[in-house]
Amino acid sequence: MGTVTIGVSIAVPEPHGSLLQERRAGFGDPAAHGIPTHVTLLPPTEVDAAALPAVEAHLVSVAAAGRPFPMRLSGTGTFRPLSPVVFVQVVAGGSACSWLQERVRDASGPMARELQFPYHPHVTVAHGISEEAMDRAYAELSEYEAEWPCTGFALYEQGADGVWRKLREFVFGGPLVPPQAPAPAARGTLPAR
């Protein structure tokens, strides 16, 4: 059967996802249209194709233990000079993302792995492009804001063409955390150019 490259992430919902994907393409990032806008829970990981049913079963159990939570993005950050990445910051929901990614990569599960860098939830908006374009992405999205209730995550597979495609969504099993907090309305703003 061979191997497949998978990833697990929280999709940034519409209209925010398309807007940030278009901005990423506009900064000259050639990977922009092959990568849905997301917050990574499991980076690209090669697994045996025969292990996919076990992967899905594991993710079902992770989702069942999870609870919806408010997610909010605000402003930009960068991993430069360590890594050529500019991102929109996760300012609410980061601890829930950390909790989830630890369980996705659990040592007893089918996706156990170490990370190359410490986990830092974020939404990439520029990767591996010119320093000038990275600076532009950092400045132009510095006042970007978006928020929504995160209700689950998804499993993706990278095709031979480099494009990431959703295989399955996994919905959390409980009420919004904290239970007394109403779900924020989805909204997003981008400063005028």
CSV table of N, CA, C and O in Angstrom, one decimal, residues 3 7 11 14 34 48 51 55 58 63 72 75 84-85 95 114 131 138-139 148-149 151 176 184 186 193:
chain,number,residue,atom,x,y,z
A,3,THR,N,3.1,4.5,1.7
A,3,THR,CA,3.0,5.5,2.7
A,3,THR,C,2.2,6.7,2.2
A,3,THR,O,2.1,6.9,1.0
A,7,GLY,N,-1.6,15.3,7.8
A,7,GLY,CA,-1.5,16.4,8.8
A,7,GLY,C,-2.8,16.6,9.5
A,7,GLY,O,-3.9,16.1,8.9
A,11,ALA,N,-9.1,24.1,10.7
A,11,ALA,CA,-9.3,25.0,9.6
A,11,ALA,C,-9.8,26.4,10.1
A,11,ALA,O,-10.6,26.5,11.0
A,14,GLU,N,-14.5,30.3,6.8
A,14,GLU,CA,-14.8,31.4,5.9
A,14,GLU,C,-15.6,32.5,6.7
A,14,GLU,O,-16.3,32.2,7.7
A,34,GLY,N,-2.2,25.6,-2.3
A,34,GLY,CA,-2.2,24.2,-2.0
A,34,GLY,C,-2.4,23.8,-0.5
A,34,GLY,O,-2.4,22.6,-0.2
A,48,ASP,N,2.1,4.7,7.2
A,48,ASP,CA,1.7,3.7,6.3
A,48,ASP,C,0.3,3.9,5.9
A,48,ASP,O,-0.6,4.2,6.8
A,51,ALA,N,-2.3,2.3,8.0
A,51,ALA,CA,-2.5,2.8,9.3
A,51,ALA,C,-3.6,3.8,9.4
A,51,ALA,O,-4.0,4.2,10.5
A,55,VAL,N,-5.4,5.7,12.6
A,55,VAL,CA,-5.3,7.2,12.7
A,55,VAL,C,-6.7,7.8,12.9
A,55,VAL,O,-6.9,8.6,13.9
A,58,HIS,N,-8.1,6.9,16.4
A,58,HIS,CA,-7.4,7.7,17.4
A,58,HIS,C,-8.0,9.2,17.4
A,58,HIS,O,-8.3,9.7,18.5
A,63,ALA,N,-11.1,13.8,19.6
A,63,ALA,CA,-12.2,14.8,19.4
A,63,ALA,C,-13.3,14.5,20.5
A,63,ALA,O,-13.9,15.5,21.0
A,72,ARG,N,-9.3,33.1,18.7
A,72,ARG,CA,-9.2,34.5,18.2
A,72,ARG,C,-7.8,34.7,17.6
A,72,ARG,O,-6.8,34.3,18.3
A,75,GLY,N,-3.2,40.2,15.0
A,75,GLY,CA,-1.8,40.7,14.7
A,75,GLY,C,-0.9,39.6,14.1
A,75,GLY,O,-1.3,38.5,13.8
A,84,PRO,N,11.9,30.8,8.1
A,84,PRO,CA,11.3,31.8,7.3
A,84,PRO,C,9.8,31.9,7.2
A,84,PRO,O,9.2,31.6,6.2
A,85,VAL,N,9.2,32.2,8.4
A,85,VAL,CA,7.7,32.2,8.5
A,85,VAL,C,7.2,33.5,9.1
A,85,VAL,O,7.8,34.0,10.1
A,95,SER,N,-4.0,27.5,24.3
A,95,SER,CA,-3.8,26.4,25.3
A,95,SER,C,-4.7,25.2,24.9
A,95,SER,O,-4.2,24.1,25.0
A,114,GLU,N,8.1,13.3,17.6
A,114,GLU,CA,8.7,14.5,18.2
A,114,GLU,C,8.6,15.7,17.2
A,114,GLU,O,8.5,15.4,16.0
A,131,GLU,N,12.7,38.2,1.8
A,131,GLU,CA,12.6,39.0,3.1
A,131,GLU,C,11.7,40.2,2.9
A,131,GLU,O,10.9,40.6,3.8
A,138,TYR,N,4.1,40.9,7.2
A,138,TYR,CA,4.1,41.2,8.7
A,138,TYR,C,3.4,42.5,8.9
A,138,TYR,O,2.6,42.7,9.8
A,139,ALA,N,3.8,43.5,8.1
A,139,ALA,CA,3.2,44.9,8.3
A,139,ALA,C,1.7,44.9,7.9
A,139,ALA,O,0.9,45.5,8.6
A,148,TRP,N,-13.9,33.0,16.1
A,148,TRP,CA,-14.9,32.1,15.8
A,148,TRP,C,-14.9,31.0,16.9
A,148,TRP,O,-13.9,30.8,17.6
A,149,PRO,N,-16.0,30.3,17.1
A,149,PRO,CA,-16.0,29.1,18.0
A,149,PRO,C,-15.4,27.9,17.3
A,149,PRO,O,-15.9,27.5,16.2
A,151,THR,N,-15.0,24.2,16.8
A,151,THR,CA,-15.8,23.1,17.2
A,151,THR,C,-15.2,21.7,16.8
A,151,THR,O,-15.8,20.7,16.9
A,176,LEU,N,-19.4,24.1,24.7
A,176,LEU,CA,-18.4,25.2,24.6
A,176,LEU,C,-17.7,25.4,25.9
A,176,LEU,O,-18.3,25.4,27.0
A,184,PRO,N,-18.6,33.3,20.5
A,184,PRO,CA,-18.5,34.6,19.8
A,184,PRO,C,-18.9,34.5,18.4
A,184,PRO,O,-18.8,33.4,17.8
A,186,ALA,N,-18.7,34.8,14.5
A,186,ALA,CA,-17.6,34.8,13.6
A,186,ALA,C,-17.5,36.2,13.0
A,186,ALA,O,-18.4,36.8,12.5
A,193,ARG,N,-6.2,49.0,2.7
A,193,ARG,CA,-4.8,49.1,2.1
A,193,ARG,C,-4.5,50.6,1.9
A,193,ARG,O,-5.3,51.4,1.5
